[in-house]
Amino acid sequence: MVVPSPISFWTKKSRAVGIPTVDLSLDRETMSESIVDACEELGFFKVVNHGVDMEAVSRWEKEGAEFFAKPAPVKQRAGPAAPFGYGCKNIGCNGDTGELEYLTLHTNPASLFERSLTISEEPENFRSVANDYIEEVKDLACEILDLAAEGLQIGDKYAFSRLVRDAHNDSVIRINHYPWGKKKGGAPQWDQPSPKRIGFGEHSDPQILTLLRSNDVSGLQICTRDGLWISVQPDPNAFYAIVGDAFQALTNGRFASVRHRALANSARARMSMMYFGAPALDAWICPVPELISRGSPCLYQPFTWGEFKSAVYAMRLADSRLDLFKKVQPPSS
């Protein structure tokens, strides 16, 4: 069942509408239909009664808060993010910037081991907390992907989740910290987010599925297909699922990756945590056969995740990366 969630604020270029909510305590048919509806409508939905161990989430959030509270020179030892490690303001290598600092980590144990040595004075504990969080959110992501496959009536219900569960998957976790705006003298500069100060610019996620959870500070916005921005009410007890570019290709455009941004104009600091579920670098991304027909021809050329990832890194944040892999459709007769 899709239930609208309330919206707390909007600007002249945004509007208040309901965000779909998927309740994972309901029967599978209802859940799978709700997920398909939400992915087709917005490419974005709220997940409640998800079964994730929130203690594991809280411990990971605490690690992030403790890291960002450190002096800048200490944090910089964990950077620069290229692409993993600590970053501040610079997003990627093509000139994109934002009012934030962040930690980006690969979920691969070897990479996590190496990065933990520069992030924490207790790297073993840091890795343990990170791994507990990764397992929880990966399981949730895979459950959502399985339900999506069922809702699309795909014969192999693991067609999507198998890509993320692959031992060589390229999944990533990230913590974004958006400092609160201050005037001279330390007083808050803004009461509510507004597009005047962008924390993280407009973009779509290249991976299959993103799970996002933030503290109770607003700032996240998503863009509808008609170009209007929707402000998302934060809920620390829920996750938000975001359709990525790879998922759009896998579903032959049935699901559309959603463009979103974060506004950093809050009078309070905002911290968000993301899990980006991605396949192995050599995994092929192409529409599943059940979603191709005479009336729905294949929209995308097959590509590997590694090829797509290389294209992503060569482009600006707001660019439409999937356009590079669109098939030229023959004219209708």
CSV table of C-alpha atoms in Angstrom, one decimal:
chain,number,residue,atom,x,y,z
A,1,MET,CA,0.0,0.0,0.0
A,2,VAL,CA,1.4,3.4,-1.0
A,3,VAL,CA,0.7,6.0,1.8
A,4,PRO,CA,1.6,9.7,1.3
A,5,SER,CA,4.0,11.2,3.8
A,6,PRO,CA,3.7,14.9,4.9
A,7,ILE,CA,6.0,17.6,3.5
A,8,SER,CA,7.3,20.2,5.8
A,9,PHE,CA,8.3,23.1,3.5
A,10,TRP,CA,8.6,24.2,-0.1
A,11,THR,CA,10.0,27.0,-2.2
A,12,LYS,CA,8.6,28.9,-5.2
A,13,LYS,CA,10.2,26.2,-7.4
A,14,SER,CA,9.1,23.3,-5.4
A,15,ARG,CA,5.7,21.9,-4.2
A,16,ALA,CA,4.4,19.8,-1.4
A,17,VAL,CA,3.1,16.4,-2.5
A,18,GLY,CA,3.0,13.0,-0.9
A,19,ILE,CA,6.0,10.7,-0.9
A,20,PRO,CA,5.1,7.1,-1.4
A,21,THR,CA,5.6,4.9,1.7
A,22,VAL,CA,6.2,1.2,1.5
A,23,ASP,CA,5.4,-0.8,4.6
A,24,LEU,CA,7.5,-4.0,4.7
A,25,SER,CA,5.3,-5.6,7.4
A,26,LEU,CA,2.5,-6.2,4.8
A,27,ASP,CA,2.0,-9.2,2.5
A,28,ARG,CA,4.4,-9.7,-0.3
A,29,GLU,CA,1.9,-9.0,-3.1
A,30,THR,CA,1.0,-5.7,-1.6
A,31,MET,CA,4.6,-4.7,-0.9
A,32,SER,CA,5.8,-5.7,-4.4
A,33,GLU,CA,2.9,-3.7,-6.1
A,34,SER,CA,3.6,-0.7,-3.9
A,35,ILE,CA,7.3,-0.8,-4.8
A,36,VAL,CA,6.6,-1.0,-8.5
A,37,ASP,CA,4.1,1.8,-8.3
A,38,ALA,CA,6.5,4.1,-6.4
A,39,CYS,CA,9.4,3.3,-8.7
A,40,GLU,CA,7.4,4.1,-11.8
A,41,GLU,CA,5.8,7.2,-10.3
A,42,LEU,CA,8.8,9.0,-8.6
A,43,GLY,CA,11.7,6.6,-8.5
A,44,PHE,CA,11.7,7.3,-4.8
A,45,PHE,CA,9.9,6.0,-1.7
A,46,LYS,CA,10.0,5.8,2.1
A,47,VAL,CA,10.5,2.4,3.7
A,48,VAL,CA,9.0,1.7,7.1
A,49,ASN,CA,8.8,-1.4,9.3
A,50,HIS,CA,12.0,-2.4,7.5
A,51,GLY,CA,13.5,-4.7,10.1
A,52,VAL,CA,16.9,-3.1,10.1
A,53,ASP,CA,18.7,-3.2,13.5
A,54,MET,CA,18.6,0.5,14.3
A,55,GLU,CA,21.3,0.0,17.0
A,56,ALA,CA,23.7,-0.9,14.2
A,57,VAL,CA,22.6,2.3,12.3
A,58,SER,CA,23.0,4.4,15.4
A,59,ARG,CA,26.5,3.1,16.0
A,60,TRP,CA,27.5,3.9,12.5
A,61,GLU,CA,26.0,7.4,12.8
A,62,LYS,CA,28.0,7.9,16.0
A,63,GLU,CA,31.2,7.0,14.2
A,64,GLY,CA,30.4,9.6,11.5
A,65,ALA,CA,29.6,12.3,14.0
A,66,GLU,CA,32.8,11.7,16.0
A,67,PHE,CA,34.8,11.8,12.8
A,68,PHE,CA,33.3,15.1,11.6
A,69,ALA,CA,33.8,16.7,15.0
A,70,LYS,CA,37.6,16.3,14.7
A,71,PRO,CA,39.8,19.3,13.7
A,72,ALA,CA,40.2,19.8,10.0
A,73,PRO,CA,43.9,18.8,9.8
A,74,VAL,CA,43.0,15.4,11.4
A,75,LYS,CA,40.2,14.8,9.0
A,76,GLN,CA,42.3,15.7,6.1
A,77,ARG,CA,44.6,12.8,6.8
A,78,ALA,CA,41.8,10.5,5.6
A,79,GLY,CA,41.6,12.3,2.3
A,80,PRO,CA,41.5,13.4,-0.4
A,81,ALA,CA,38.5,11.4,-1.6
A,82,ALA,CA,39.8,9.9,-4.9
A,83,PRO,CA,37.2,8.6,-4.8
A,84,PHE,CA,37.3,6.9,-1.3
A,85,GLY,CA,38.2,8.7,1.9
A,86,TYR,CA,37.4,12.2,3.3
A,87,GLY,CA,36.3,15.0,1.1
A,88,CYS,CA,35.3,18.6,1.8
A,89,LYS,CA,33.4,20.8,-0.7
A,90,ASN,CA,34.8,19.2,-3.8
A,91,ILE,CA,32.5,16.5,-5.3
A,92,GLY,CA,34.3,14.4,-7.9
A,93,CYS,CA,37.0,15.6,-10.1
A,94,ASN,CA,35.1,17.7,-12.7
A,95,GLY,CA,34.6,21.0,-10.8
A,96,ASP,CA,31.5,20.2,-8.8
A,97,THR,CA,31.4,21.6,-5.3
A,98,GLY,CA,28.9,21.8,-2.4
A,99,GLU,CA,28.6,23.0,1.2
A,100,LEU,CA,29.4,19.7,2.8
A,101,GLU,CA,32.1,17.3,4.0
A,102,TYR,CA,31.9,13.6,3.6
A,103,LEU,CA,33.3,10.1,4.0
A,104,THR,CA,33.0,7.7,1.1
A,105,LEU,CA,34.0,4.1,1.6
A,106,HIS,CA,34.0,0.9,-0.5
A,107,THR,CA,32.2,-2.0,1.2
A,108,ASN,CA,35.1,-4.3,0.1
A,109,PRO,CA,36.8,-5.5,3.3
A,110,ALA,CA,40.3,-4.9,2.1
A,111,SER,CA,39.5,-1.3,1.1
A,112,LEU,CA,37.6,-0.7,4.3
A,113,PHE,CA,40.6,-2.0,6.3
A,114,GLU,CA,43.0,0.4,4.5
A,115,ARG,CA,40.7,3.4,4.9
A,116,SER,CA,39.9,2.7,8.6
A,117,LEU,CA,43.6,3.2,9.5
A,118,THR,CA,43.4,6.9,8.6
A,119,ILE,CA,39.9,7.6,9.8
A,120,SER,CA,39.8,6.2,13.3
A,121,GLU,CA,42.1,5.8,16.4
A,122,GLU,CA,40.3,2.5,16.8
A,123,PRO,CA,40.3,1.1,13.3
A,124,GLU,CA,39.2,-2.4,14.3
A,125,ASN,CA,36.1,-1.1,16.1
A,126,PHE,CA,35.4,1.3,13.2
A,127,ARG,CA,35.5,-1.6,10.7
A,128,SER,CA,33.2,-3.8,12.9
A,129,VAL,CA,30.6,-1.0,13.2
A,130,ALA,CA,30.8,-0.3,9.4
A,131,ASN,CA,30.4,-4.0,8.5
A,132,ASP,CA,27.4,-4.4,10.8
A,133,TYR,CA,25.8,-1.4,9.1
A,134,ILE,CA,26.7,-2.7,5.6
A,135,GLU,CA,25.1,-6.1,6.3
A,136,GLU,CA,21.9,-4.6,7.6
A,137,VAL,CA,21.4,-2.2,4.7
A,138,LYS,CA,22.5,-4.6,2.0
A,139,ASP,CA,19.9,-7.1,3.2
A,140,LEU,CA,17.2,-4.4,3.1
A,141,ALA,CA,18.3,-3.3,-0.4
A,142,CYS,CA,18.2,-6.9,-1.7
A,143,GLU,CA,14.8,-7.5,-0.2
A,144,ILE,CA,13.5,-4.4,-2.0
A,145,LEU,CA,15.1,-5.6,-5.2
A,146,ASP,CA,13.5,-9.1,-4.9
A,147,LEU,CA,10.1,-7.5,-4.2
A,148,ALA,CA,10.5,-5.2,-7.3
A,149,ALA,CA,11.3,-8.3,-9.5
A,150,GLU,CA,8.2,-10.0,-8.2
A,151,GLY,CA,6.1,-6.9,-8.8
A,152,LEU,CA,7.4,-6.8,-12.4
A,153,GLN,CA,6.6,-10.5,-12.8
A,154,ILE,CA,10.1,-11.4,-13.7
A,155,GLY,CA,10.7,-15.1,-13.6
A,156,ASP,CA,14.0,-14.9,-11.8
A,157,LYS,CA,13.1,-13.0,-8.6
A,158,TYR,CA,16.8,-12.6,-7.8
A,159,ALA,CA,17.7,-11.0,-11.1
A,160,PHE,CA,18.4,-7.7,-9.5
A,161,SER,CA,19.6,-8.7,-6.0
A,162,ARG,CA,22.1,-11.2,-7.4
A,163,LEU,CA,24.1,-8.3,-8.8
A,164,VAL,CA,24.4,-6.7,-5.4
A,165,ARG,CA,25.1,-9.9,-3.5
A,166,ASP,CA,27.9,-10.8,-5.9
A,167,ALA,CA,31.2,-11.3,-3.9
A,168,HIS,CA,32.9,-8.7,-6.1
A,169,ASN,CA,30.1,-6.1,-6.0
A,170,ASP,CA,31.1,-2.5,-6.2
A,171,SER,CA,28.8,-1.2,-3.5
A,172,VAL,CA,29.7,2.0,-1.6
A,173,ILE,CA,28.7,3.6,1.7
A,174,ARG,CA,28.9,7.3,2.3
A,175,ILE,CA,28.2,9.8,5.1
A,176,ASN,CA,27.5,13.4,4.2
A,177,HIS,CA,27.8,16.2,6.8
A,178,TYR,CA,26.2,19.5,6.0
A,179,PRO,CA,27.3,22.2,8.6
A,180,TRP,CA,24.7,24.6,9.7
A,181,GLY,CA,24.8,28.2,8.3
A,182,LYS,CA,26.2,30.9,10.5
A,183,LYS,CA,26.4,34.6,10.4
A,184,LYS,CA,29.3,36.5,11.9
A,185,GLY,CA,28.9,36.1,15.6
A,186,GLY,CA,27.6,32.5,15.4
A,187,ALA,CA,23.9,33.2,15.0
A,188,PRO,CA,21.9,30.9,12.6
A,189,GLN,CA,21.7,32.4,9.1
A,190,TRP,CA,18.7,30.5,7.8
A,191,ASP,CA,15.7,29.0,9.4
A,192,GLN,CA,14.8,26.6,6.6
A,193,PRO,CA,16.6,25.1,3.6
A,194,SER,CA,16.4,27.1,0.3
A,195,PRO,CA,18.1,26.8,-3.0
A,196,LYS,CA,20.4,29.7,-2.2
A,197,ARG,CA,23.0,27.4,-0.6
A,198,ILE,CA,23.4,24.0,-2.2
A,199,GLY,CA,24.9,21.2,-0.1
A,200,PHE,CA,25.0,18.6,-2.8
A,201,GLY,CA,23.9,19.6,-6.3
A,202,GLU,CA,21.3,18.1,-8.6
A,203,HIS,CA,22.1,14.5,-9.7
A,204,SER,CA,20.9,11.0,-10.2
A,205,ASP,CA,22.7,8.1,-8.6
A,206,PRO,CA,24.5,5.8,-11.1
A,207,GLN,CA,24.1,2.6,-9.1
A,208,ILE,CA,21.1,0.2,-8.9
A,209,LEU,CA,19.5,1.2,-5.6
A,210,THR,CA,20.4,3.8,-2.9
A,211,LEU,CA,19.2,3.5,0.7
A,212,LEU,CA,19.3,6.9,2.5
A,213,ARG,CA,18.7,7.7,6.1
A,214,SER,CA,19.3,11.1,7.7
A,215,ASN,CA,19.0,12.7,11.1
A,216,ASP,CA,15.9,14.9,11.8
A,217,VAL,CA,17.1,17.9,9.8
A,218,SER,CA,15.5,18.6,6.5
A,219,GLY,CA,17.3,19.5,3.3
A,220,LEU,CA,16.7,16.6,0.8
A,221,GLN,CA,14.7,17.4,-2.3
A,222,ILE,CA,13.7,15.2,-5.3
A,223,CYS,CA,12.7,16.3,-8.7
A,224,THR,CA,9.5,15.1,-10.4
A,225,ARG,CA,9.3,14.2,-14.0
A,226,ASP,CA,7.7,17.6,-14.7
A,227,GLY,CA,10.7,19.4,-13.2
A,228,LEU,CA,9.2,20.4,-9.8
A,229,TRP,CA,11.1,19.9,-6.6
A,230,ILE,CA,9.6,18.0,-3.7
A,231,SER,CA,11.0,18.5,-0.2
A,232,VAL,CA,11.3,15.3,1.8
A,233,GLN,CA,10.4,15.3,5.5
A,234,PRO,CA,13.3,13.5,7.4
A,235,ASP,CA,12.4,10.5,9.5
A,236,PRO,CA,15.4,9.0,11.4
A,237,ASN,CA,13.5,5.7,11.9
A,238,ALA,CA,12.9,5.1,8.2
A,239,PHE,CA,14.9,4.7,5.0
A,240,TYR,CA,14.4,6.3,1.7
A,241,ALA,CA,14.9,4.1,-1.4
A,242,ILE,CA,16.2,5.9,-4.5
A,243,VAL,CA,16.2,4.3,-8.0
A,244,GLY,CA,19.6,4.6,-9.7
A,245,ASP,CA,20.5,4.8,-13.4
A,246,ALA,CA,21.5,1.1,-13.5
A,247,PHE,CA,18.1,0.1,-12.2
A,248,GLN,CA,16.5,2.3,-14.9
A,249,ALA,CA,18.5,0.4,-17.6
A,250,LEU,CA,17.7,-3.0,-16.0
A,251,THR,CA,14.0,-2.3,-16.1
A,252,ASN,CA,14.1,-0.9,-19.7
A,253,GLY,CA,12.9,2.5,-18.4
A,254,ARG,CA,9.9,1.2,-16.4
A,255,PHE,CA,11.7,2.6,-13.4
A,256,ALA,CA,13.2,6.1,-13.7
A,257,SER,CA,16.2,7.2,-11.7
A,258,VAL,CA,15.2,10.2,-9.7
A,259,ARG,CA,17.2,13.5,-9.7
A,260,HIS,CA,17.7,14.8,-6.2
A,261,ARG,CA,19.8,17.4,-4.3
A,262,ALA,CA,20.5,18.5,-0.7
A,263,LEU,CA,20.1,22.0,0.5
A,264,ALA,CA,22.6,23.0,3.3
A,265,ASN,CA,20.8,26.2,4.5
A,266,SER,CA,19.4,24.7,7.7
A,267,ALA,CA,19.9,26.3,11.1
A,268,ARG,CA,21.1,22.9,12.2
A,269,ALA,CA,23.7,20.5,10.9
A,270,ARG,CA,22.4,17.7,8.8
A,271,MET,CA,24.0,14.3,8.5
A,272,SER,CA,22.8,11.6,6.0
A,273,MET,CA,24.0,8.1,5.4
A,274,MET,CA,23.8,6.3,2.1
A,275,TYR,CA,24.3,2.8,0.9
A,276,PHE,CA,24.7,2.5,-2.9
A,277,GLY,CA,24.0,-1.0,-4.1
A,278,ALA,CA,26.1,-1.7,-7.2
A,279,PRO,CA,27.1,-4.8,-9.2
A,280,ALA,CA,30.6,-6.1,-10.0
A,281,LEU,CA,32.7,-4.0,-12.4
A,282,ASP,CA,32.4,-6.8,-15.1
A,283,ALA,CA,28.7,-7.3,-14.6
A,284,TRP,CA,26.6,-6.6,-17.7
A,285,ILE,CA,23.7,-4.1,-17.4
A,286,CYS,CA,20.9,-4.7,-19.8
A,287,PRO,CA,17.1,-4.8,-19.7
A,288,VAL,CA,15.7,-8.1,-18.4
A,289,PRO,CA,14.0,-10.0,-21.2
A,290,GLU,CA,10.5,-9.9,-19.7
A,291,LEU,CA,10.5,-6.1,-20.0
A,292,ILE,CA,11.3,-6.1,-23.7
A,293,SER,CA,8.5,-6.6,-26.3
A,294,ARG,CA,7.3,-5.3,-29.6
A,295,GLY,CA,5.5,-2.5,-27.8
A,296,SER,CA,8.4,-1.9,-25.5
A,297,PRO,CA,11.7,-2.2,-27.5
A,298,CYS,CA,15.0,-2.3,-25.8
A,299,LEU,CA,16.0,1.2,-24.9
A,300,TYR,CA,19.7,0.7,-23.9
A,301,GLN,CA,22.8,-0.9,-25.3
A,302,PRO,CA,24.3,-3.5,-23.0
A,303,PHE,CA,27.2,-2.1,-21.0
A,304,THR,CA,29.3,-3.3,-18.1
A,305,TRP,CA,29.1,-1.5,-14.7
A,306,GLY,CA,32.8,-0.7,-15.2
A,307,GLU,CA,32.1,1.1,-18.5
A,308,PHE,CA,29.2,3.0,-17.0
A,309,LYS,CA,31.2,4.0,-13.9
A,310,SER,CA,34.1,5.3,-16.1
A,311,ALA,CA,31.5,7.4,-18.0
A,312,VAL,CA,30.1,8.8,-14.7
A,313,TYR,CA,33.6,9.9,-13.5
A,314,ALA,CA,34.2,11.7,-16.8
A,315,MET,CA,31.0,13.8,-16.6
A,316,ARG,CA,29.6,16.6,-14.4
A,317,LEU,CA,27.4,15.8,-11.5
A,318,ALA,CA,24.1,17.0,-13.2
A,319,ASP,CA,24.8,15.3,-16.6
A,320,SER,CA,22.5,12.5,-17.8
A,321,ARG,CA,24.9,9.6,-18.0
A,322,LEU,CA,22.4,7.0,-19.4
A,323,ASP,CA,21.9,9.1,-22.6
A,324,LEU,CA,25.3,7.7,-23.7
A,325,PHE,CA,24.0,4.2,-23.8
A,326,LYS,CA,20.5,4.9,-25.4
A,327,LYS,CA,19.7,2.9,-28.5
A,328,VAL,CA,18.6,4.8,-31.6
A,329,GLN,CA,15.1,3.7,-32.2
A,330,PRO,CA,14.0,3.1,-35.8
A,331,PRO,CA,11.2,5.4,-37.0
A,332,SER,CA,7.7,4.1,-36.7
A,333,SER,CA,6.1,3.0,-39.9
